[in-house]
Short mmCIF file of C-alpha atoms in Angstrom, two decimals:
data_model
loop_
_atom_site.label_atom_id
_atom_site.label_comp_id
_atom_site.label_asym_id
_atom_site.label_seq_id
_atom_site.Cartn_x
_atom_site.Cartn_y
_atom_site.Cartn_z
CA MET A 1 -20.82 -3.07 -26.37
CA GLU A 2 -19.48 -3.80 -23.18
CA LEU A 3 -21.49 -4.09 -20.21
CA LEU A 4 -21.09 -1.40 -16.76
CA ILE A 5 -23.16 -3.75 -14.28
CA THR A 6 -23.53 -1.23 -11.20
CA ASN A 7 -25.71 -0.16 -8.17
CA ASN A 8 -23.41 3.44 -8.35
CA PRO A 9 -25.92 6.67 -10.04
CA LEU A 10 -22.49 8.31 -10.12
CA ALA A 11 -20.81 5.47 -12.60
CA LYS A 12 -23.88 5.19 -14.76
CA SER A 13 -23.53 9.11 -15.17
CA MET A 14 -20.31 8.88 -15.96
CA LEU A 15 -19.79 6.05 -17.89
CA ASN A 16 -23.25 5.48 -19.92
CA GLU A 17 -21.03 6.48 -23.50
CA LYS A 18 -18.86 4.18 -22.99
CA TYR A 19 -20.81 1.37 -22.01
CA GLU A 20 -24.12 -0.26 -22.22
CA VAL A 21 -24.90 0.61 -18.01
CA ILE A 22 -26.95 -1.62 -16.26
CA HIS A 23 -27.99 0.16 -13.11
CA ILE A 24 -29.22 -2.11 -10.00
CA ASN A 25 -30.97 -1.39 -7.09
CA SER A 26 -28.76 -3.79 -5.38
CA ASP A 27 -26.64 -4.48 -2.63
CA LEU A 28 -23.03 -5.47 -3.29
CA VAL A 29 -23.86 -9.62 -2.90
CA GLY A 30 -26.58 -8.38 -5.53
CA VAL A 31 -24.59 -6.79 -8.20
CA LEU A 32 -22.18 -10.08 -8.48
CA ILE A 33 -24.94 -12.47 -8.25
CA TYR A 34 -26.71 -10.17 -11.32
CA CYS A 35 -22.52 -10.86 -12.63
CA ARG A 36 -22.57 -14.58 -12.13
CA ASN A 37 -26.05 -14.79 -14.20
CA LYS A 38 -24.50 -12.69 -17.14
CA ILE A 39 -21.67 -14.68 -17.03
CA HIS A 40 -23.61 -17.96 -17.57
CA GLU A 41 -24.52 -15.94 -20.69
CA GLY A 42 -21.68 -16.02 -21.97
CA HIS A 43 -19.68 -12.26 -20.84
CA LYS A 44 -16.76 -12.61 -19.85
CA LEU A 45 -15.48 -10.33 -16.29
CA LEU A 46 -13.32 -7.51 -17.89
CA THR A 47 -12.72 -6.49 -14.19
CA HIS A 48 -12.20 -7.96 -10.87
CA PRO A 49 -15.46 -7.78 -8.86
CA LEU A 50 -13.50 -7.28 -5.90
CA SER A 51 -11.65 -4.21 -7.24
CA GLY A 52 -10.83 -1.74 -4.47
CA SER A 53 -8.86 -2.64 -0.80
CA ILE A 54 -11.58 -0.87 0.87
CA LYS A 55 -13.54 -3.74 2.59
CA PRO A 56 -16.59 -5.49 0.80
CA ASN A 57 -18.41 -3.92 3.89
CA GLU A 58 -17.69 -0.54 3.78
CA ASN A 59 -18.36 1.05 0.18
CA PRO A 60 -22.18 0.15 -0.69
CA TYR A 61 -21.23 0.65 -4.13
CA LYS A 62 -19.94 -1.96 -6.85
CA SER A 63 -19.45 -1.06 -10.60
CA VAL A 64 -18.22 -4.40 -12.94
CA ILE A 65 -17.32 -4.21 -16.09
CA LEU A 66 -18.06 -7.28 -18.05
CA SER A 67 -17.45 -8.07 -22.02
CA LYS A 68 -20.15 -8.28 -25.09
CA LYS A 69 -22.26 -11.92 -25.01
CA THR A 70 -19.79 -14.67 -26.53
CA LYS A 71 -20.92 -18.29 -27.49
CA GLU A 72 -19.39 -19.90 -24.40
CA THR A 73 -19.46 -19.37 -20.50
CA ASP A 74 -15.47 -18.29 -19.28
CA THR A 75 -14.97 -20.42 -16.98
CA GLN A 76 -12.13 -17.76 -15.43
CA SER A 77 -14.79 -15.30 -15.07
CA VAL A 78 -17.04 -18.23 -13.14
CA LYS A 79 -14.10 -19.26 -11.07
CA ILE A 80 -13.21 -15.23 -10.14
CA ILE A 81 -17.26 -14.03 -9.50
CA GLU A 82 -17.95 -17.48 -7.55
CA GLU A 83 -14.65 -16.37 -4.87
CA ALA A 84 -15.37 -12.89 -4.79
CA ILE A 85 -19.64 -14.27 -4.09
CA ILE A 86 -18.08 -16.01 -0.93
CA THR A 87 -15.42 -13.11 -0.48
CA ALA A 88 -18.32 -10.46 -0.39
CA LYS A 89 -20.67 -12.64 1.96
CA LYS A 90 -18.03 -13.04 4.81
CA PHE A 91 -17.76 -9.46 6.02
CA PRO A 92 -20.44 -8.67 8.71
CA LYS A 93 -23.26 -5.81 7.59
CA ILE A 94 -21.65 -2.44 8.77
CA HIS A 95 -23.84 0.95 9.22
CA ILE A 96 -23.03 2.79 5.93
CA ASN A 97 -22.94 7.11 6.78
CA PRO A 98 -24.99 8.13 4.13
CA GLN A 99 -23.32 11.49 4.60
CA TYR A 100 -20.09 9.91 2.75
CA ASP A 101 -22.18 9.06 -0.02
CA GLU A 102 -20.80 11.41 -2.91
CA ASP A 103 -16.75 9.87 -1.46
CA TYR A 104 -18.29 5.94 -1.84
CA ARG A 105 -19.30 6.76 -5.61
CA MET A 106 -16.38 8.62 -6.72
CA ILE A 107 -13.98 5.52 -5.16
CA ASP A 108 -16.12 3.23 -7.21
CA VAL A 109 -15.57 4.48 -10.74
CA SER A 110 -11.90 5.85 -10.24
CA LEU A 111 -11.38 1.66 -9.82
CA VAL A 112 -12.97 0.98 -12.96
CA VAL A 113 -11.57 4.30 -14.91
CA ARG A 114 -7.78 3.55 -15.84
CA GLU A 115 -6.40 6.92 -16.28
CA MET B 1 25.81 -0.87 -7.76
CA LYS B 2 26.91 -0.27 -4.11
CA LEU B 3 25.08 1.46 -1.97
CA GLU B 4 25.93 2.91 1.88
CA LEU B 5 22.94 3.55 4.19
CA GLY B 6 24.35 5.66 7.18
CA CYS B 7 22.13 5.55 10.00
CA ILE B 8 21.66 8.16 12.42
CA LYS B 9 20.02 7.34 15.68
CA ILE B 10 17.16 9.79 16.57
CA ARG B 11 16.20 9.35 20.28
CA ASP B 12 13.84 12.13 20.34
CA ILE B 13 12.00 15.24 17.97
CA MET B 14 11.63 18.63 19.76
CA PHE B 15 10.52 21.75 18.70
CA ALA B 16 12.71 24.50 18.31
CA ASP B 17 13.83 27.80 17.21
CA LYS B 18 16.15 26.38 14.78
CA SER B 19 16.18 22.75 12.80
CA GLU B 20 18.90 20.82 13.47
CA ILE B 21 20.45 17.27 14.72
CA ARG B 22 21.89 17.52 17.92
CA ASP B 23 22.94 14.87 20.51
CA GLY B 24 20.26 12.17 19.42
CA ILE B 25 17.46 14.69 18.49
CA LEU B 26 15.65 15.65 16.03
CA TYR B 27 14.86 20.16 16.82
CA VAL B 28 12.30 21.22 14.71
CA ASN B 29 11.29 24.55 13.30
CA ALA B 30 7.61 23.82 12.71
CA LYS B 31 7.51 27.38 10.65
CA GLU B 32 10.13 26.03 8.77
CA LEU B 33 8.26 23.38 7.39
CA GLU B 34 5.52 25.02 7.14
CA GLN B 35 6.44 27.20 4.77
CA ILE B 36 7.59 24.03 2.75
CA VAL B 37 4.19 22.94 2.65
CA LEU B 38 2.32 25.76 2.50
CA GLU B 39 4.21 26.46 -0.85
CA ASP B 40 1.47 24.45 -2.34
CA GLU B 41 -1.51 26.51 -2.66
CA GLN B 42 -4.00 24.00 -2.53
CA ILE B 43 -3.14 23.55 0.89
CA SER B 44 -4.83 26.04 3.31
CA ALA B 45 -3.24 25.33 6.62
CA VAL B 46 -0.60 22.77 8.11
CA GLY B 47 -0.20 21.56 11.93
CA PHE B 48 2.42 19.67 13.63
CA ASP B 49 2.43 17.24 16.93
CA ILE B 50 5.30 15.34 17.88
CA ALA B 51 4.35 11.39 19.60
CA ARG B 52 6.70 9.34 20.97
CA PRO B 53 7.16 5.66 21.87
CA GLY B 54 5.10 5.14 25.54
CA GLU B 55 2.77 8.21 24.67
CA SER B 56 -0.46 8.05 25.82
CA VAL B 57 -1.46 9.08 21.84
CA ARG B 58 -3.66 7.46 19.21
CA ILE B 59 -2.93 8.92 15.81
CA THR B 60 -5.53 8.46 13.37
CA PRO B 61 -6.25 8.45 10.40
CA VAL B 62 -2.48 8.09 9.01
CA LYS B 63 -2.63 8.48 5.26
CA ASP B 64 1.13 7.26 4.88
CA VAL B 65 4.70 7.14 6.63
CA ILE B 66 7.88 8.49 5.55
CA GLN B 67 11.60 7.96 6.86
CA PRO B 68 13.72 11.08 6.81
CA ARG B 69 16.50 10.57 4.38
CA ALA B 70 18.61 12.38 1.91
CA LYS B 71 21.24 11.56 -0.47
CA VAL B 72 24.88 12.62 0.41
CA GLU B 73 26.95 10.86 -2.28
CA GLY B 74 25.85 9.31 -5.82
CA GLY B 75 23.55 9.95 -8.67
CA GLY B 76 20.23 11.58 -8.19
CA ASP B 77 18.17 12.22 -4.81
CA MET B 78 15.69 11.20 -2.82
CA PHE B 79 11.87 10.42 -3.83
CA PRO B 80 13.07 11.16 -7.86
CA GLY B 81 10.37 11.98 -9.65
CA VAL B 82 8.57 13.40 -7.27
CA VAL B 83 10.39 15.56 -4.80
CA THR B 84 13.27 15.53 -6.78
CA LYS B 85 14.14 16.11 -10.51
CA VAL B 86 14.36 12.43 -12.03
CA ALA B 87 17.89 11.15 -12.01
CA THR B 88 18.96 6.83 -11.21
CA VAL B 89 19.30 6.55 -7.37
CA GLY B 90 21.02 3.64 -5.42
CA SER B 91 24.62 4.15 -5.14
CA GLY B 92 26.92 6.39 -3.38
CA LYS B 93 25.72 7.51 0.27
CA THR B 94 22.80 7.80 1.73
CA HIS B 95 21.83 9.10 5.53
CA VAL B 96 18.86 7.86 7.43
CA LEU B 97 17.01 9.91 10.41
CA ASP B 98 16.76 6.40 12.27
CA GLY B 99 14.43 6.48 14.78
CA ALA B 100 12.40 9.07 13.04
CA ALA B 101 9.42 9.43 11.17
CA VAL B 102 7.05 11.52 9.25
CA VAL B 103 3.10 10.46 9.69
CA THR B 104 0.85 12.49 7.81
CA VAL B 105 -2.62 12.63 8.67
CA GLY B 106 -5.94 14.45 6.57
CA LYS B 107 -9.28 13.63 5.61
CA ILE B 108 -9.59 13.11 1.63
CA VAL B 109 -12.56 11.07 1.64
CA GLY B 110 -15.42 10.68 4.37
CA PHE B 111 -14.19 6.93 5.24
CA GLN B 112 -10.73 6.92 6.74
CA GLU B 113 -8.10 4.10 8.26
CA GLY B 114 -5.24 4.07 9.84
CA ILE B 115 -4.56 4.15 13.54
CA ILE B 116 -1.01 4.28 15.04
CA ASP B 117 -1.53 3.85 18.93
CA MET B 118 2.13 4.56 20.97
CA THR B 119 1.14 2.80 23.67
CA GLY B 120 -1.31 -0.60 25.22
CA ILE B 121 -1.74 -3.59 23.07
CA GLY B 122 -2.25 -1.46 19.83
CA ALA B 123 1.11 -0.68 20.09
CA ASP B 124 2.22 -4.12 19.92
CA TYR B 125 0.45 -4.16 16.15
CA THR B 126 1.98 -1.58 14.61
CA PRO B 127 5.98 -0.61 13.80
CA PHE B 128 5.38 2.99 13.84
CA SER B 129 4.43 2.98 18.27
CA LYS B 130 8.70 2.41 18.49
CA THR B 131 9.76 5.63 16.19
CA ASN B 132 9.02 9.06 16.85
CA ASN B 133 6.79 10.55 14.86
CA LEU B 134 6.66 13.81 13.88
CA VAL B 135 2.45 13.81 12.87
CA VAL B 136 1.69 16.75 10.14
CA ASP B 137 -2.10 17.00 9.70
CA PHE B 138 -3.04 19.03 6.21
CA SER B 139 -5.55 21.09 5.25
CA PRO B 140 -7.20 21.79 1.61
CA LYS B 141 -8.22 24.49 0.13
CA GLU B 142 -11.85 24.80 -0.55
CA ASN B 143 -13.33 22.85 -3.34
CA LEU B 144 -10.16 21.04 -4.07
CA THR B 145 -10.81 17.45 -5.71
CA ALA B 146 -10.22 13.88 -3.63
CA HIS B 147 -7.56 13.42 -6.42
CA GLU B 148 -6.21 17.21 -6.25
CA TYR B 149 -5.83 16.73 -2.05
CA GLU B 150 -4.61 13.11 -2.61
CA LYS B 151 -1.74 14.10 -4.32
CA ALA B 152 -1.25 17.60 -2.41
CA ILE B 153 -0.81 15.55 0.66
CA ARG B 154 1.04 12.50 -0.48
CA VAL B 155 4.02 14.89 -1.89
CA ALA B 156 3.55 17.73 0.67
CA GLY B 157 4.63 14.66 3.44
CA LEU B 158 7.44 13.93 1.17
CA LYS B 159 9.26 17.04 1.18
CA VAL B 160 8.84 17.49 4.74
CA ALA B 161 10.70 13.99 5.06
CA TYR B 162 12.80 15.54 2.58
CA ALA B 163 13.62 18.47 4.48
CA LEU B 164 14.24 17.05 7.90
CA GLY B 165 16.49 13.92 5.77
CA LYS B 166 18.78 17.13 4.54
CA LEU B 167 19.70 18.46 8.11
CA GLY B 168 21.64 14.66 8.30
CA VAL B 169 23.25 15.45 5.33
CA ASN B 170 26.72 16.83 7.65
CA HIS B 171 26.60 14.11 10.64
CA THR B 172 29.01 11.24 10.92
CA PRO B 173 26.51 8.12 11.66
CA ASP B 174 26.49 6.37 13.87
CA GLU B 175 26.37 3.02 12.82
CA THR B 176 27.15 2.34 8.51
CA LYS B 177 25.62 -0.63 6.05
CA VAL B 178 26.57 -1.16 3.04
CA TYR B 179 24.60 -2.76 0.30
CA GLU B 180 26.15 -4.19 -3.18
CA TYR B 181 24.09 -5.26 -6.11
CA SER B 182 26.27 -6.93 -8.88
CA SER B 183 25.17 -7.57 -12.30
CA ILE B 184 23.46 -10.61 -13.59
CA ILE B 185 26.65 -12.36 -15.15
CA GLU B 186 29.29 -10.83 -12.44
CA GLY B 187 26.64 -12.45 -9.13
CA SER B 188 26.88 -15.58 -11.26
CA LYS B 189 30.51 -15.26 -11.72
CA LEU B 190 30.74 -14.63 -7.85
CA TYR B 191 29.01 -17.22 -6.24
CA PRO B 192 28.70 -20.45 -9.32
CA ASP B 193 27.00 -22.55 -6.04
CA LEU B 194 24.49 -20.60 -4.91
CA PRO B 195 20.87 -20.65 -6.14
CA ARG B 196 19.82 -17.30 -8.05
CA VAL B 197 17.19 -16.02 -6.22
CA GLY B 198 14.85 -12.99 -7.56
CA TYR B 199 12.79 -10.67 -5.51
CA VAL B 200 9.10 -9.93 -7.08
CA MET B 201 7.31 -7.79 -5.97
CA MET B 202 3.35 -6.66 -5.77
CA LEU B 203 2.70 -3.21 -5.94
CA GLN B 204 -1.27 -1.46 -5.64
CA SER B 205 -2.16 0.38 -8.59
CA GLN B 206 -5.67 0.48 -8.43
CA GLY B 207 -7.41 3.61 -8.62
CA LEU B 208 -7.65 7.13 -6.31
CA LEU B 209 -6.38 6.22 -2.94
CA HIS B 210 -4.80 2.53 -4.35
CA ASP B 211 -1.98 3.17 -6.06
CA THR B 212 2.07 3.19 -6.01
CA TYR B 213 4.17 5.25 -7.79
CA VAL B 214 8.13 4.69 -9.31
CA TYR B 215 10.13 7.22 -10.14
CA GLY B 216 7.14 9.52 -10.33
CA VAL B 217 5.42 7.14 -12.97
CA ASP B 218 2.19 5.92 -11.83
CA MET B 219 2.50 2.17 -11.58
CA LYS B 220 -0.76 1.17 -13.13
CA LEU B 221 0.33 2.80 -16.26
CA SER B 222 3.46 0.71 -16.25
CA LEU B 223 4.65 -2.89 -16.92
CA THR B 224 6.26 -5.31 -14.82
CA THR B 225 9.42 -3.66 -14.81
CA MET B 226 13.20 -4.27 -12.71
CA LEU B 227 14.74 -2.01 -10.35
CA SER B 228 18.18 -2.36 -8.05
CA PRO B 229 16.94 -2.90 -4.28
CA THR B 230 19.20 -0.41 -3.64
CA GLU B 231 17.29 2.32 -5.57
CA VAL B 232 14.24 1.16 -3.59
CA MET B 233 16.05 2.81 -0.41
CA ASP B 234 16.84 6.06 -2.34
CA GLY B 235 12.77 6.46 -2.04
CA ALA B 236 12.40 5.33 -5.83
CA ILE B 237 9.15 3.49 -4.64
CA LEU B 238 6.51 5.94 -2.86
CA SER B 239 3.52 5.10 -1.72
CA GLY B 240 -0.01 6.34 -2.84
CA ASN B 241 -1.92 3.98 -0.97
CA CYS B 242 -4.00 5.29 2.24
CA VAL B 243 -6.37 2.38 2.05
CA SER B 244 -5.71 -1.41 4.21
CA ALA B 245 -4.23 0.02 6.83
CA CYS B 246 -2.69 -3.36 7.97
CA ASP B 247 -1.52 -4.34 4.51
CA LYS B 248 -0.68 -1.71 2.53
CA ASN B 249 2.76 -0.68 2.11
CA THR B 250 3.35 2.75 3.42
CA THR B 251 6.81 4.90 2.15
CA TYR B 252 8.70 4.12 4.60
CA HIS B 253 7.39 0.59 4.38
CA HIS B 254 9.49 0.63 1.15
CA GLN B 255 12.53 2.53 2.35
CA ASN B 256 12.77 -0.25 4.83
CA ASN B 257 11.76 -3.61 2.87
CA PRO B 258 12.47 -6.28 4.74
CA VAL B 259 12.80 -9.05 2.58
CA ILE B 260 14.85 -7.04 0.32
CA GLU B 261 16.94 -6.82 3.94
CA ASP B 262 17.12 -10.42 4.21
CA LEU B 263 17.88 -11.10 0.60
CA PHE B 264 20.98 -8.97 1.18
CA ALA B 265 21.71 -10.38 4.56
CA GLU B 266 22.12 -13.82 2.83
CA HIS B 267 23.55 -12.80 -0.29
CA GLY B 268 26.69 -14.55 -1.20
CA LYS B 269 25.86 -16.68 2.07
CA THR B 270 23.04 -18.98 1.32
CA LEU B 271 21.99 -17.50 -2.15
CA ASN B 272 22.60 -15.32 -4.68
CA PHE B 273 19.97 -12.26 -4.72
CA ALA B 274 20.63 -11.98 -8.45
CA ALA B 275 17.13 -9.43 -9.21
CA MET B 276 14.44 -7.24 -8.02
CA ILE B 277 11.18 -7.60 -10.16
CA ILE B 278 8.44 -4.90 -9.34
CA THR B 279 5.25 -5.94 -10.89
CA ASN B 280 1.18 -4.15 -10.54
CA GLU B 281 -2.35 -5.06 -9.04
CA ASN B 282 -4.22 -3.52 -11.43
CA VAL B 283 -8.28 -3.79 -11.72
CA PHE B 284 -8.98 -5.37 -15.65
CA LEU B 285 -7.97 -8.78 -15.72
CA ALA B 286 -6.30 -8.16 -19.30
CA ASP B 287 -3.72 -5.99 -17.23
CA LYS B 288 -3.96 -9.21 -14.63
CA GLU B 289 -2.86 -11.31 -17.09
CA ARG B 290 -0.14 -9.39 -18.83
CA SER B 291 1.67 -8.09 -15.73
CA SER B 292 1.80 -11.84 -14.32
CA ASP B 293 2.52 -12.60 -18.04
CA TRP B 294 6.11 -10.38 -17.89
CA SER B 295 6.27 -11.73 -14.56
CA ALA B 296 7.05 -14.92 -15.55
CA LYS B 297 8.93 -13.87 -18.45
CA LEU B 298 11.29 -12.06 -16.82
CA VAL B 299 12.04 -14.57 -14.29
CA ASP B 300 12.35 -17.38 -16.43
CA TYR B 301 14.57 -14.92 -18.86
CA LEU B 302 16.88 -14.32 -15.86
CA ASP B 303 17.13 -18.00 -15.14
CA LEU B 304 16.39 -18.08 -11.59
CA ASP B 305 15.80 -20.71 -9.36
CA GLY B 306 13.16 -19.52 -6.03
CA VAL B 307 11.37 -15.96 -6.06
CA ILE B 308 9.96 -14.41 -3.24
CA ILE B 309 6.45 -12.98 -4.20
CA SER B 310 4.96 -10.14 -2.10
CA GLN B 311 1.59 -9.09 -1.99
CA GLU B 312 0.07 -6.01 -1.17
CA GLY B 313 -3.31 -5.32 -0.27
CA PHE B 314 -6.32 -8.06 0.21
CA GLY B 315 -9.19 -9.30 -2.35
CA ASN B 316 -8.56 -9.00 -5.69
CA PRO B 317 -4.53 -8.61 -5.38
CA ASP B 318 -5.11 -12.12 -4.28
CA THR B 319 -6.27 -13.25 -7.86
CA ASP B 320 -2.52 -11.07 -9.61
CA LEU B 321 -0.71 -12.79 -6.27
CA ILE B 322 -2.02 -17.05 -7.85
CA MET B 323 -1.46 -15.48 -11.59
CA ASN B 324 2.29 -14.54 -10.46
CA CYS B 325 2.70 -17.43 -8.45
CA VAL B 326 1.56 -20.02 -10.79
CA LYS B 327 2.87 -18.80 -13.82
CA ILE B 328 6.40 -18.52 -12.46
CA GLU B 329 5.93 -21.93 -10.86
CA LYS B 330 5.53 -23.05 -14.38
CA THR B 331 9.00 -21.82 -15.68
CA GLY B 332 10.16 -24.25 -13.47
CA THR B 333 10.97 -21.57 -10.66
CA LYS B 334 10.01 -22.53 -7.18
CA THR B 335 8.28 -19.57 -5.19
CA VAL B 336 7.38 -18.56 -1.37
CA ILE B 337 4.49 -16.11 -1.47
CA ILE B 338 4.30 -13.73 1.14
CA THR B 339 0.38 -12.37 1.93
CA ASP B 340 -1.84 -12.14 5.12
CA GLU B 341 -5.30 -13.72 5.56
CA TYR B 342 -8.90 -12.32 5.69
CA ALA B 343 -9.89 -16.03 7.32
CA GLY B 344 -12.67 -14.24 9.29
CA ARG B 345 -12.84 -12.95 12.98
CA GLU B 346 -12.77 -17.08 13.86
CA GLY B 347 -9.90 -17.33 11.79
CA THR B 348 -11.77 -20.31 10.27
CA SER B 349 -13.01 -19.10 6.79
CA GLN B 350 -10.97 -19.03 3.52
CA SER B 351 -8.11 -16.74 3.54
CA LEU B 352 -7.28 -15.83 0.45
CA ALA B 353 -10.11 -14.91 -2.51
CA ASP B 354 -7.76 -17.23 -5.05
CA ALA B 355 -5.80 -20.07 -4.28
CA ASP B 356 -3.93 -22.96 -6.67
CA PRO B 357 -2.24 -26.50 -5.78
CA LEU B 358 1.15 -24.40 -7.16
CA ALA B 359 0.95 -21.97 -4.21
CA ASP B 360 2.28 -24.62 -1.46
CA ALA B 361 4.61 -22.58 0.07
CA LEU B 362 3.30 -19.12 1.63
CA VAL B 363 4.18 -17.16 4.40
CA THR B 364 1.09 -15.54 6.43
CA ALA B 365 1.55 -12.13 8.06
CA GLY B 366 -1.75 -12.70 10.35
CA ASN B 367 -5.55 -12.25 10.31
CA ALA B 368 -6.42 -8.93 9.39
CA ASN B 369 -9.77 -10.06 10.31
CA GLN B 370 -8.93 -10.49 13.91
CA VAL B 371 -10.69 -8.80 16.81
CA ILE B 372 -8.94 -6.34 19.55
CA THR B 373 -10.67 -3.60 22.01
CA LEU B 374 -7.83 -0.52 21.91
CA PRO B 375 -8.21 1.43 25.06
CA LYS B 376 -8.70 4.65 26.05
CA ILE B 377 -5.98 7.18 24.83
CA ASP B 378 -5.41 10.63 26.54
CA ARG B 379 -4.87 12.21 23.11
CA VAL B 380 -5.81 12.19 20.11
CA ILE B 381 -3.59 13.33 17.04
CA GLY B 382 -6.27 13.89 14.20
CA THR B 383 -9.97 12.64 14.79
CA LEU B 384 -11.77 9.78 15.96
CA ASP B 385 -15.14 10.99 14.01
CA TYR B 386 -14.22 7.78 11.17
CA THR B 387 -13.70 5.78 13.48
CA GLU B 388 -16.30 3.85 12.60
CA LYS B 389 -15.83 4.33 9.00
CA ILE B 390 -12.38 2.44 8.87
CA ALA B 391 -11.64 -0.81 7.65
CA GLY B 392 -12.34 -3.15 10.55
CA GLY B 393 -14.51 -0.76 12.66
CA PHE B 394 -18.58 -1.46 12.99
CA ALA B 395 -21.01 0.49 14.14
CA GLY B 396 -20.34 0.66 17.88
CA SER B 397 -16.76 0.38 17.84
CA LEU B 398 -16.50 3.81 19.43
CA GLU B 399 -17.13 3.03 23.29
CA ALA B 400 -18.43 6.35 25.52
CA ASP B 401 -15.13 6.06 27.41
CA GLY B 402 -12.63 6.44 24.03
CA SER B 403 -11.78 2.74 23.75
CA ILE B 404 -12.55 1.27 19.94
CA THR B 405 -13.54 -2.16 19.28
CA VAL B 406 -12.14 -2.72 15.64
CA GLU B 407 -10.28 -5.50 13.55
CA ILE B 408 -6.66 -5.60 13.57
CA GLN B 409 -7.10 -4.48 9.96
CA ALA B 410 -7.41 -0.59 10.92
CA ILE B 411 -4.16 -0.46 12.52
CA THR B 412 -1.39 0.78 10.19
CA GLY B 413 1.01 -1.98 9.68
CA ALA B 414 -0.33 -5.04 11.35
CA THR B 415 -0.36 -7.43 8.66
CA ASN B 416 1.98 -6.14 6.41
CA GLU B 417 2.94 -8.59 3.56
CA LEU B 418 6.84 -7.35 3.42
CA GLY B 419 6.62 -8.83 6.47
CA PHE B 420 7.50 -6.04 8.49
CA ASN B 421 5.79 -6.65 12.22
CA HIS B 422 7.08 -7.21 15.33
CA MET B 423 4.62 -9.85 16.23
CA SER B 424 4.94 -13.40 15.53
CA ALA B 425 3.49 -16.86 16.47
CA ARG B 426 5.56 -20.26 17.06
#
C-alpha cells in the first residue's frame, strides 16, 4: 500500500482505506523531514510536498503521498523534498487561527484527492 | 481564425433604474443583476458596490475579476461551457466593456486573500485600481460545502459579467482591434523567414480554490492541449483560483493575456506566432511528468523555434515550470520562462523551489515577499476580518488605524506571471 504521511486528522479519517496512513504530530517542516527519511529508505514521492498555493506558513496541515518501499533511493524525490524543506523554512511563522482549523484540513485533503 | 475585438470605453459605473451604456457610462440596475445571481438557490443574498479609480476604497478578500464581454458575431458565446453552451469561440466579433470590471468577494474559507486598493501606494501594485469596478459580494445558503460555495460564486460572477457585456452588443465600439490566427501550414507559407514561436501557458489545477476551467473542463483532468489564442479572449479559460492573490490569473488576466497580445503585435514582423499550448499544474508528480512530456511532444511536433512559458502560482508549480522548460529545451527549442520570485523579505533567498541550468532565460514579475504598508483607507468593501490570514499577512498586520503591513503577495495581481503589471524596474 502507498503511504500517506500527514499531520492532518481529516486526511487520516478520509483516506485510511486507500493509503497506509502515518499520522505524525508535527508542523509542516516536521512532516517534510519525516518524508525525507522515508524517501531515503526507498519510498518515492508521489505528490509534490509543496502542494497548494496557500503559502507554507499559512496552512499548518500537510499531506504527502509516498510510494511503496523500493530497493533504491529515488534521486528526483530527494531533490524535490530537499528544495521543499528549504522553501518551507524560508517562510516566517505566523499566527494560525484555530477557528479555521476545519478549512485548513479540508483544503489540504482536496489537494491530494484527484477527483 | 479572425477575431475583431470592439472596445467600448467605460469611464464610470453608476446605479440606475435601467441598465444601459450611455456616453461612456455603464448604468447598472442592481435589482436585475440580483435576480440573475439569485437564480442559483445556493446563494442566499448578494450585494453590489462600486469602486472607482482614485477613490479611498479597499476591496478584500477578492475572489475573481472579470471583464464584461459578449459575442456580436461568430460561433459560440462568452464563457462557453460554463455560462453559455459549449461551442468553439474565438472568431467573428466580440464587444468589450473596456474600463469596467466585475470583482467578486466572499468568504469561502476562513483564511482569505486578495486586496485591491483604489488609491495610495497599494493601487500601484494592482491593475484593478485602474478599472471601474462593480463589486459583487455573495452570501451562501446555510450548510453549503466549500466546494458548492466556490462554484456558486465563480459562476455567478461570470453571469453578472456576461449580463453587463451584453449591454454593449448594439453599441459602436470606440476602437476595434483585429487578431488573425493562421493554420500551421498557412503561417509557415506566409512567413517562411520568421522564427516560429509558440506560447506554453501553465494553468493552476491542484484542487479546491486552485483550479482553472477550459470550456468548462477542470484542467487537472485534461492532458496538455492546444487552442487558438483568440479563444482565450472569448473566455475559453476561466479562473477557479482564489489563492495566491499576487500571481494567480484572474479571469480578467486570461481575457487580456499580455503574452498573447504581444505575440500578436510581433506576428508577421519579427516572429511567426505559430501555436498556443495549455498545460496544467497538478499535485501528483506522475501528472507533472505526463503533462510536461506532452508539452515537449507538441512543441517538437509543431517544429517550433522558440517558446515562451508562463507559470501560474508558486511552490510546486516551480517543478512543472522547470520540467516544461528542460524537456522543451531538449527538443532543440529555445525557451524563455516568465515567473515571479519568493526571495525572502530581503530578496536574498533562492527565488524558485526548483532550478536547472537549461532554464537560462527568465523574466521575473517581482519578489512577492517584498513588504509594503498600505495606508488607512476610508471605506472597505468586503471585510478586513481575515487580514491576518491572507497570504503575506501576519500577526499584527492590521494596525489600529486601519493601515496594513503585508507582503505584496496579498495584493491581487502584484506579481502576475503573465506580466500583467504596471510597475517595472530598469
